[in-house]
């Protein structure tokens, strides 16, 4: 029973091979044909293949659709069928070239991301160092009234972490916005260009764990970038800091 709304497969009928053979045997009753009987295709989903003949009519299938038990086994299954002398093809045969192109793209994007990360880390470090120069007297006063070295370090590390968290949050919002635009306009454009019908498939997906990791990583970069300025502020002499104008 096929779904009428699914026009992509409205011309297909799925049935067990035994039932198809039984129907064909019934249709051929009284026929004197002795040549081979051609069926359009058969689907072999697993188990042991069986060869069945009916009288003098040998059924010859134009092709078989073989379903692997696991998508990771598709390439190995295709190779096994070719070793047996069959012409076999699967989408997994093209994955090697696609994966190679994907790795190159990931390397390029990773290099761009690494450069951006380095620039951002240097920017946070420079911002924190400038903040120390501008708040030298404030640091001296905090030390005089009893602030410990660790208090000074935690203060500046906290500020650096907040800068990283703010940058990560802004980047996350922009990422979700770009992802929405890609899925809203890019997916429909690709489907129309390739002549694909049916439901549109999202081409950009940001899982929640990746979003949390991005924000956490941004905070970590901020903390690492603020480590040197915080240590420098901690070691600042109170007397010199107070005298500074």
C-alpha atoms as a PDB file:
ATOM      1  CA  UNK A   1       0.000   0.000   0.000  1.00  0.00           C
ATOM      2  CA  UNK A   2       1.625   3.209  -1.196  1.00  0.00           C
ATOM      3  CA  UNK A   3       1.041   6.721   0.045  1.00  0.00           C
ATOM      4  CA  UNK A   4      -0.653   8.795  -2.653  1.00  0.00           C
ATOM      5  CA  UNK A   5       1.018  11.967  -1.402  1.00  0.00           C
ATOM      6  CA  UNK A   6       4.477  10.507  -1.992  1.00  0.00           C
ATOM      7  CA  UNK A   7       4.680  11.049  -5.743  1.00  0.00           C
ATOM      8  CA  UNK A   8       8.370  10.187  -5.880  1.00  0.00           C
ATOM      9  CA  UNK A   9       7.626   6.506  -5.267  1.00  0.00           C
ATOM     10  CA  UNK A  10       4.044   6.271  -6.433  1.00  0.00           C
ATOM     11  CA  UNK A  11       5.187   4.123  -9.386  1.00  0.00           C
ATOM     12  CA  UNK A  12       6.909   1.508  -7.201  1.00  0.00           C
ATOM     13  CA  UNK A  13       5.397  -1.656  -5.798  1.00  0.00           C
ATOM     14  CA  UNK A  14       7.170  -3.586  -3.063  1.00  0.00           C
ATOM     15  CA  UNK A  15       6.411  -7.246  -2.519  1.00  0.00           C
ATOM     16  CA  UNK A  16       8.248 -10.445  -1.534  1.00  0.00           C
ATOM     17  CA  UNK A  17       9.928 -12.233  -4.441  1.00  0.00           C
ATOM     18  CA  UNK A  18       7.921 -15.394  -3.730  1.00  0.00           C
ATOM     19  CA  UNK A  19       4.658 -13.493  -4.152  1.00  0.00           C
ATOM     20  CA  UNK A  20       5.798 -11.919  -7.430  1.00  0.00           C
ATOM     21  CA  UNK A  21       6.808 -15.340  -8.735  1.00  0.00           C
ATOM     22  CA  UNK A  22       3.520 -16.870  -7.661  1.00  0.00           C
ATOM     23  CA  UNK A  23       1.574 -14.120  -9.459  1.00  0.00           C
ATOM     24  CA  UNK A  24       3.656 -14.561 -12.598  1.00  0.00           C
ATOM     25  CA  UNK A  25       3.183 -18.334 -12.514  1.00  0.00           C
ATOM     26  CA  UNK A  26      -0.543 -17.750 -12.365  1.00  0.00           C
ATOM     27  CA  UNK A  27      -0.412 -15.302 -15.285  1.00  0.00           C
ATOM     28  CA  UNK A  28       1.627 -17.772 -17.395  1.00  0.00           C
ATOM     29  CA  UNK A  29      -0.682 -20.743 -16.962  1.00  0.00           C
ATOM     30  CA  UNK A  30      -1.364 -22.314 -20.354  1.00  0.00           C
ATOM     31  CA  UNK A  31       1.464 -20.381 -22.020  1.00  0.00           C
ATOM     32  CA  UNK A  32       3.916 -22.299 -24.205  1.00  0.00           C
ATOM     33  CA  UNK A  33       6.698 -19.724 -23.859  1.00  0.00           C
ATOM     34  CA  UNK A  34      10.042 -21.352 -23.298  1.00  0.00           C
ATOM     35  CA  UNK A  35      12.299 -18.269 -23.219  1.00  0.00           C
ATOM     36  CA  UNK A  36      13.560 -16.573 -20.102  1.00  0.00           C
ATOM     37  CA  UNK A  37      11.197 -14.364 -18.128  1.00  0.00           C
ATOM     38  CA  UNK A  38      12.556 -10.893 -17.352  1.00  0.00           C
ATOM     39  CA  UNK A  39      11.525  -9.126 -14.183  1.00  0.00           C
ATOM     40  CA  UNK A  40      12.348  -5.463 -13.702  1.00  0.00           C
ATOM     41  CA  UNK A  41      14.215  -5.859 -10.442  1.00  0.00           C
ATOM     42  CA  UNK A  42      14.380  -7.675  -7.138  1.00  0.00           C
ATOM     43  CA  UNK A  43      15.281  -6.497  -3.686  1.00  0.00           C
ATOM     44  CA  UNK A  44      17.584  -8.601  -1.545  1.00  0.00           C
ATOM     45  CA  UNK A  45      17.620  -7.325   2.033  1.00  0.00           C
ATOM     46  CA  UNK A  46      19.643 -10.052   3.711  1.00  0.00           C
ATOM     47  CA  UNK A  47      19.781 -13.762   4.355  1.00  0.00           C
ATOM     48  CA  UNK A  48      20.778 -16.404   1.840  1.00  0.00           C
ATOM     49  CA  UNK A  49      19.928 -15.906  -1.825  1.00  0.00           C
ATOM     50  CA  UNK A  50      17.836 -18.662  -3.355  1.00  0.00           C
ATOM     51  CA  UNK A  51      17.480 -19.566  -7.004  1.00  0.00           C
ATOM     52  CA  UNK A  52      13.995 -20.613  -7.983  1.00  0.00           C
ATOM     53  CA  UNK A  53      12.755 -21.712 -11.392  1.00  0.00           C
ATOM     54  CA  UNK A  54       9.270 -22.489 -12.568  1.00  0.00           C
ATOM     55  CA  UNK A  55       9.156 -25.182 -15.219  1.00  0.00           C
ATOM     56  CA  UNK A  56      11.220 -24.208 -18.217  1.00  0.00           C
ATOM     57  CA  UNK A  57      11.077 -20.491 -17.545  1.00  0.00           C
ATOM     58  CA  UNK A  58      14.167 -19.137 -15.819  1.00  0.00           C
ATOM     59  CA  UNK A  59      13.651 -15.727 -14.301  1.00  0.00           C
ATOM     60  CA  UNK A  60      16.375 -13.219 -15.155  1.00  0.00           C
ATOM     61  CA  UNK A  61      16.413  -9.992 -13.191  1.00  0.00           C
ATOM     62  CA  UNK A  62      17.769  -6.804 -14.742  1.00  0.00           C
ATOM     63  CA  UNK A  63      19.227  -5.724 -11.397  1.00  0.00           C
ATOM     64  CA  UNK A  64      19.014  -6.254  -7.666  1.00  0.00           C
ATOM     65  CA  UNK A  65      18.845  -3.699  -4.887  1.00  0.00           C
ATOM     66  CA  UNK A  66      20.954  -4.996  -2.014  1.00  0.00           C
ATOM     67  CA  UNK A  67      20.432  -3.448   1.393  1.00  0.00           C
ATOM     68  CA  UNK A  68      23.360  -3.596   3.830  1.00  0.00           C
ATOM     69  CA  UNK A  69      22.706  -4.182   7.511  1.00  0.00           C
ATOM     70  CA  UNK A  70      24.911  -1.170   8.309  1.00  0.00           C
ATOM     71  CA  UNK A  71      25.755   1.898   6.236  1.00  0.00           C
ATOM     72  CA  UNK A  72      29.416   1.452   7.199  1.00  0.00           C
ATOM     73  CA  UNK A  73      29.368  -1.965   5.489  1.00  0.00           C
ATOM     74  CA  UNK A  74      28.034  -0.653   2.162  1.00  0.00           C
ATOM     75  CA  UNK A  75      31.453  -0.057   0.599  1.00  0.00           C
ATOM     76  CA  UNK A  76      32.736  -3.472   1.699  1.00  0.00           C
ATOM     77  CA  UNK A  77      29.553  -5.123   0.397  1.00  0.00           C
ATOM     78  CA  UNK A  78      29.905  -3.382  -2.967  1.00  0.00           C
ATOM     79  CA  UNK A  79      33.510  -4.590  -3.274  1.00  0.00           C
ATOM     80  CA  UNK A  80      32.472  -8.142  -2.388  1.00  0.00           C
ATOM     81  CA  UNK A  81      29.824  -8.150  -5.121  1.00  0.00           C
ATOM     82  CA  UNK A  82      32.336  -6.891  -7.689  1.00  0.00           C
ATOM     83  CA  UNK A  83      34.748  -9.650  -6.648  1.00  0.00           C
ATOM     84  CA  UNK A  84      31.931 -12.126  -7.351  1.00  0.00           C
ATOM     85  CA  UNK A  85      31.719 -10.848 -10.924  1.00  0.00           C
ATOM     86  CA  UNK A  86      28.725  -8.501 -10.612  1.00  0.00           C
ATOM     87  CA  UNK A  87      28.578  -4.852 -11.607  1.00  0.00           C
ATOM     88  CA  UNK A  88      27.926  -3.184  -8.272  1.00  0.00           C
ATOM     89  CA  UNK A  89      27.663   0.461  -7.289  1.00  0.00           C
ATOM     90  CA  UNK A  90      26.697   2.284  -4.124  1.00  0.00           C
ATOM     91  CA  UNK A  91      26.814   5.819  -2.776  1.00  0.00           C
ATOM     92  CA  UNK A  92      29.605   4.669  -0.473  1.00  0.00           C
ATOM     93  CA  UNK A  93      31.871   4.273  -3.521  1.00  0.00           C
ATOM     94  CA  UNK A  94      31.796   8.045  -3.987  1.00  0.00           C
ATOM     95  CA  UNK A  95      32.369   8.833  -0.335  1.00  0.00           C
ATOM     96  CA  UNK A  96      36.155   8.670  -0.609  1.00  0.00           C
ATOM     97  CA  UNK A  97      36.302  11.595  -3.040  1.00  0.00           C
ATOM     98  CA  UNK A  98      33.696  13.518  -1.079  1.00  0.00           C
ATOM     99  CA  UNK A  99      35.540  12.923   2.189  1.00  0.00           C
ATOM    100  CA  UNK A 100      38.809  14.089   0.615  1.00  0.00           C
ATOM    101  CA  UNK A 101      37.199  17.324  -0.535  1.00  0.00           C
ATOM    102  CA  UNK A 102      35.602  17.764   2.879  1.00  0.00           C
ATOM    103  CA  UNK A 103      38.960  17.333   4.620  1.00  0.00           C
ATOM    104  CA  UNK A 104      40.532  20.000   2.396  1.00  0.00           C
ATOM    105  CA  UNK A 105      37.665  22.372   3.148  1.00  0.00           C
ATOM    106  CA  UNK A 106      37.953  21.649   6.877  1.00  0.00           C
ATOM    107  CA  UNK A 107      41.697  22.346   6.743  1.00  0.00           C
ATOM    108  CA  UNK A 108      41.098  25.695   5.030  1.00  0.00           C
ATOM    109  CA  UNK A 109      38.349  26.704   7.441  1.00  0.00           C
ATOM    110  CA  UNK A 110      40.450  25.465  10.374  1.00  0.00           C
ATOM    111  CA  UNK A 111      43.383  27.634   9.255  1.00  0.00           C
ATOM    112  CA  UNK A 112      41.129  30.681   8.958  1.00  0.00           C
ATOM    113  CA  UNK A 113      39.632  29.933  12.359  1.00  0.00           C
ATOM    114  CA  UNK A 114      43.092  29.490  13.907  1.00  0.00           C
ATOM    115  CA  UNK A 115      44.257  32.861  12.590  1.00  0.00           C
ATOM    116  CA  UNK A 116      41.071  34.522  13.857  1.00  0.00           C
ATOM    117  CA  UNK A 117      41.547  32.872  17.238  1.00  0.00           C
ATOM    118  CA  UNK A 118      45.138  34.111  17.487  1.00  0.00           C
ATOM    119  CA  UNK A 119      44.099  37.668  16.595  1.00  0.00           C
ATOM    120  CA  UNK A 120      41.283  37.545  19.160  1.00  0.00           C
ATOM    121  CA  UNK A 121      43.626  36.252  21.884  1.00  0.00           C
ATOM    122  CA  UNK A 122      46.164  39.010  21.160  1.00  0.00           C
ATOM    123  CA  UNK A 123      43.354  41.563  21.242  1.00  0.00           C
ATOM    124  CA  UNK A 124      42.194  40.396  24.673  1.00  0.00           C
ATOM    125  CA  UNK A 125      45.765  40.427  25.983  1.00  0.00           C
ATOM    126  CA  UNK A 126      46.366  43.928  24.660  1.00  0.00           C
ATOM    127  CA  UNK A 127      43.065  45.150  26.139  1.00  0.00           C
ATOM    128  CA  UNK A 128      43.899  43.756  29.568  1.00  0.00           C
ATOM    129  CA  UNK A 129      47.431  45.232  29.547  1.00  0.00           C
ATOM    130  CA  UNK A 130      46.017  48.660  28.664  1.00  0.00           C
ATOM    131  CA  UNK A 131      43.489  48.230  31.449  1.00  0.00           C
ATOM    132  CA  UNK A 132      46.317  47.594  33.936  1.00  0.00           C
ATOM    133  CA  UNK A 133      48.142  50.770  32.838  1.00  0.00           C
ATOM    134  CA  UNK A 134      44.961  52.806  33.233  1.00  0.00           C
ATOM    135  CA  UNK A 135      44.086  51.303  36.634  1.00  0.00           C
ATOM    136  CA  UNK A 136      47.532  51.185  38.197  1.00  0.00           C
ATOM    137  CA  UNK A 137      46.563  53.476  41.072  1.00  0.00           C
ATOM    138  CA  UNK A 138      43.378  51.493  41.652  1.00  0.00           C
ATOM    139  CA  UNK A 139      45.403  48.285  41.894  1.00  0.00           C
ATOM    140  CA  UNK A 140      47.741  49.905  44.430  1.00  0.00           C
ATOM    141  CA  UNK A 141      44.815  51.054  46.590  1.00  0.00           C
ATOM    142  CA  UNK A 142      43.271  47.567  46.540  1.00  0.00           C
ATOM    143  CA  UNK A 143      46.568  46.061  47.718  1.00  0.00           C
ATOM    144  CA  UNK A 144      46.966  48.670  50.482  1.00  0.00           C
ATOM    145  CA  UNK A 145      43.494  48.027  51.917  1.00  0.00           C
ATOM    146  CA  UNK A 146      44.144  44.273  52.109  1.00  0.00           C
ATOM    147  CA  UNK A 147      43.567  42.667  48.722  1.00  0.00           C
ATOM    148  CA  UNK A 148      45.810  39.651  48.258  1.00  0.00           C
ATOM    149  CA  UNK A 149      47.782  38.768  45.178  1.00  0.00           C
ATOM    150  CA  UNK A 150      45.232  36.061  44.294  1.00  0.00           C
ATOM    151  CA  UNK A 151      42.373  38.579  44.598  1.00  0.00           C
ATOM    152  CA  UNK A 152      44.061  40.835  42.050  1.00  0.00           C
ATOM    153  CA  UNK A 153      44.731  37.910  39.721  1.00  0.00           C
ATOM    154  CA  UNK A 154      41.164  36.584  39.974  1.00  0.00           C
ATOM    155  CA  UNK A 155      39.792  40.071  39.310  1.00  0.00           C
ATOM    156  CA  UNK A 156      41.609  40.458  36.010  1.00  0.00           C
ATOM    157  CA  UNK A 157      41.112  36.820  35.021  1.00  0.00           C
ATOM    158  CA  UNK A 158      37.396  37.270  35.611  1.00  0.00           C
ATOM    159  CA  UNK A 159      37.335  40.321  33.370  1.00  0.00           C
ATOM    160  CA  UNK A 160      39.226  38.462  30.645  1.00  0.00           C
ATOM    161  CA  UNK A 161      36.822  35.520  30.955  1.00  0.00           C
ATOM    162  CA  UNK A 162      33.830  37.863  30.634  1.00  0.00           C
ATOM    163  CA  UNK A 163      35.332  39.358  27.474  1.00  0.00           C
ATOM    164  CA  UNK A 164      35.711  35.846  26.033  1.00  0.00           C
ATOM    165  CA  UNK A 165      32.169  34.878  27.078  1.00  0.00           C
ATOM    166  CA  UNK A 166      30.744  38.029  25.490  1.00  0.00           C
ATOM    167  CA  UNK A 167      32.598  37.400  22.239  1.00  0.00           C
ATOM    168  CA  UNK A 168      31.501  33.762  22.223  1.00  0.00           C
ATOM    169  CA  UNK A 169      27.848  34.712  22.809  1.00  0.00           C
ATOM    170  CA  UNK A 170      27.911  37.272  19.992  1.00  0.00           C
ATOM    171  CA  UNK A 171      29.561  34.753  17.665  1.00  0.00           C
ATOM    172  CA  UNK A 172      26.964  32.127  18.597  1.00  0.00           C
ATOM    173  CA  UNK A 173      24.078  34.486  17.810  1.00  0.00           C
ATOM    174  CA  UNK A 174      25.650  35.346  14.444  1.00  0.00           C
ATOM    175  CA  UNK A 175      26.198  31.634  13.730  1.00  0.00           C
ATOM    176  CA  UNK A 176      22.534  30.784  14.380  1.00  0.00           C
ATOM    177  CA  UNK A 177      21.478  33.723  12.207  1.00  0.00           C
ATOM    178  CA  UNK A 178      23.686  32.634   9.301  1.00  0.00           C
ATOM    179  CA  UNK A 179      22.529  29.032   9.731  1.00  0.00           C
ATOM    180  CA  UNK A 180      18.898  30.142   9.570  1.00  0.00           C
ATOM    181  CA  UNK A 181      19.518  32.167   6.404  1.00  0.00           C
ATOM    182  CA  UNK A 182      21.308  29.219   4.764  1.00  0.00           C
ATOM    183  CA  UNK A 183      18.446  26.856   5.581  1.00  0.00           C
ATOM    184  CA  UNK A 184      15.816  29.426   4.626  1.00  0.00           C
ATOM    185  CA  UNK A 185      17.182  30.446   1.246  1.00  0.00           C
ATOM    186  CA  UNK A 186      20.158  28.200   0.410  1.00  0.00           C
ATOM    187  CA  UNK A 187      18.376  24.852   0.794  1.00  0.00           C
ATOM    188  CA  UNK A 188      15.449  25.836  -1.441  1.00  0.00           C
ATOM    189  CA  UNK A 189      17.851  27.228  -4.059  1.00  0.00           C
ATOM    190  CA  UNK A 190      19.913  24.020  -4.097  1.00  0.00           C
ATOM    191  CA  UNK A 191      16.814  21.822  -4.316  1.00  0.00           C
ATOM    192  CA  UNK A 192      15.440  23.850  -7.217  1.00  0.00           C
ATOM    193  CA  UNK A 193      18.797  23.891  -9.006  1.00  0.00           C
ATOM    194  CA  UNK A 194      19.200  20.127  -8.720  1.00  0.00           C
ATOM    195  CA  UNK A 195      15.573  19.450  -9.577  1.00  0.00           C
ATOM    196  CA  UNK A 196      14.899  17.818  -6.234  1.00  0.00           C
ATOM    197  CA  UNK A 197      11.364  17.804  -4.974  1.00  0.00           C
ATOM    198  CA  UNK A 198       9.811  16.934  -1.685  1.00  0.00           C
ATOM    199  CA  UNK A 199      10.678  18.258   1.737  1.00  0.00           C
ATOM    200  CA  UNK A 200      13.617  20.628   1.957  1.00  0.00           C
ATOM    201  CA  UNK A 201      16.606  19.314   3.895  1.00  0.00           C
ATOM    202  CA  UNK A 202      18.534  21.582   6.269  1.00  0.00           C
ATOM    203  CA  UNK A 203      22.082  22.177   5.063  1.00  0.00           C
ATOM    204  CA  UNK A 204      23.293  23.851   8.275  1.00  0.00           C
ATOM    205  CA  UNK A 205      22.748  22.308  11.708  1.00  0.00           C
ATOM    206  CA  UNK A 206      24.234  23.584  14.984  1.00  0.00           C
ATOM    207  CA  UNK A 207      23.688  21.003  17.746  1.00  0.00           C
ATOM    208  CA  UNK A 208      23.286  22.303  21.317  1.00  0.00           C
ATOM    209  CA  UNK A 209      26.453  20.608  22.562  1.00  0.00           C
ATOM    210  CA  UNK A 210      28.504  22.370  19.883  1.00  0.00           C
ATOM    211  CA  UNK A 211      27.037  25.745  20.890  1.00  0.00           C
ATOM    212  CA  UNK A 212      27.912  25.134  24.561  1.00  0.00           C
ATOM    213  CA  UNK A 213      31.402  23.995  23.597  1.00  0.00           C
ATOM    214  CA  UNK A 214      31.930  27.156  21.512  1.00  0.00           C
ATOM    215  CA  UNK A 215      30.993  29.437  24.401  1.00  0.00           C
ATOM    216  CA  UNK A 216      33.111  27.424  26.842  1.00  0.00           C
ATOM    217  CA  UNK A 217      36.070  27.498  24.462  1.00  0.00           C
ATOM    218  CA  UNK A 218      35.703  31.272  24.056  1.00  0.00           C
ATOM    219  CA  UNK A 219      35.808  31.666  27.849  1.00  0.00           C
ATOM    220  CA  UNK A 220      38.906  29.460  28.012  1.00  0.00           C
ATOM    221  CA  UNK A 221      40.651  31.566  25.355  1.00  0.00           C
ATOM    222  CA  UNK A 222      39.783  34.694  27.328  1.00  0.00           C
ATOM    223  CA  UNK A 223      41.211  33.235  30.529  1.00  0.00           C
ATOM    224  CA  UNK A 224      44.427  32.131  28.816  1.00  0.00           C
ATOM    225  CA  UNK A 225      44.793  35.524  27.153  1.00  0.00           C
ATOM    226  CA  UNK A 226      44.304  37.314  30.461  1.00  0.00           C
ATOM    227  CA  UNK A 227      46.730  35.137  32.392  1.00  0.00           C
ATOM    228  CA  UNK A 228      49.816  37.239  31.643  1.00  0.00           C
ATOM    229  CA  UNK A 229      48.140  40.628  32.313  1.00  0.00           C
ATOM    230  CA  UNK A 230      46.645  39.298  35.561  1.00  0.00           C
ATOM    231  CA  UNK A 231      50.036  38.025  36.734  1.00  0.00           C
ATOM    232  CA  UNK A 232      51.603  41.353  35.839  1.00  0.00           C
ATOM    233  CA  UNK A 233      48.963  43.242  37.841  1.00  0.00           C
ATOM    234  CA  UNK A 234      49.470  40.889  40.793  1.00  0.00           C
ATOM    235  CA  UNK A 235      53.212  41.589  40.893  1.00  0.00           C
ATOM    236  CA  UNK A 236      52.791  45.353  40.699  1.00  0.00           C
ATOM    237  CA  UNK A 237      54.344  47.154  43.693  1.00  0.00           C
ATOM    238  CA  UNK A 238      51.693  48.945  45.840  1.00  0.00           C
ATOM    239  CA  UNK A 239      53.987  51.897  46.545  1.00  0.00           C
ATOM    240  CA  UNK A 240      54.789  52.438  42.877  1.00  0.00           C
ATOM    241  CA  UNK A 241      51.122  51.951  41.954  1.00  0.00           C
ATOM    242  CA  UNK A 242      49.883  54.558  44.446  1.00  0.00           C
ATOM    243  CA  UNK A 243      52.479  57.098  43.354  1.00  0.00           C
ATOM    244  CA  UNK A 244      51.484  56.604  39.722  1.00  0.00           C
ATOM    245  CA  UNK A 245      49.251  59.327  38.247  1.00  0.00           C
END
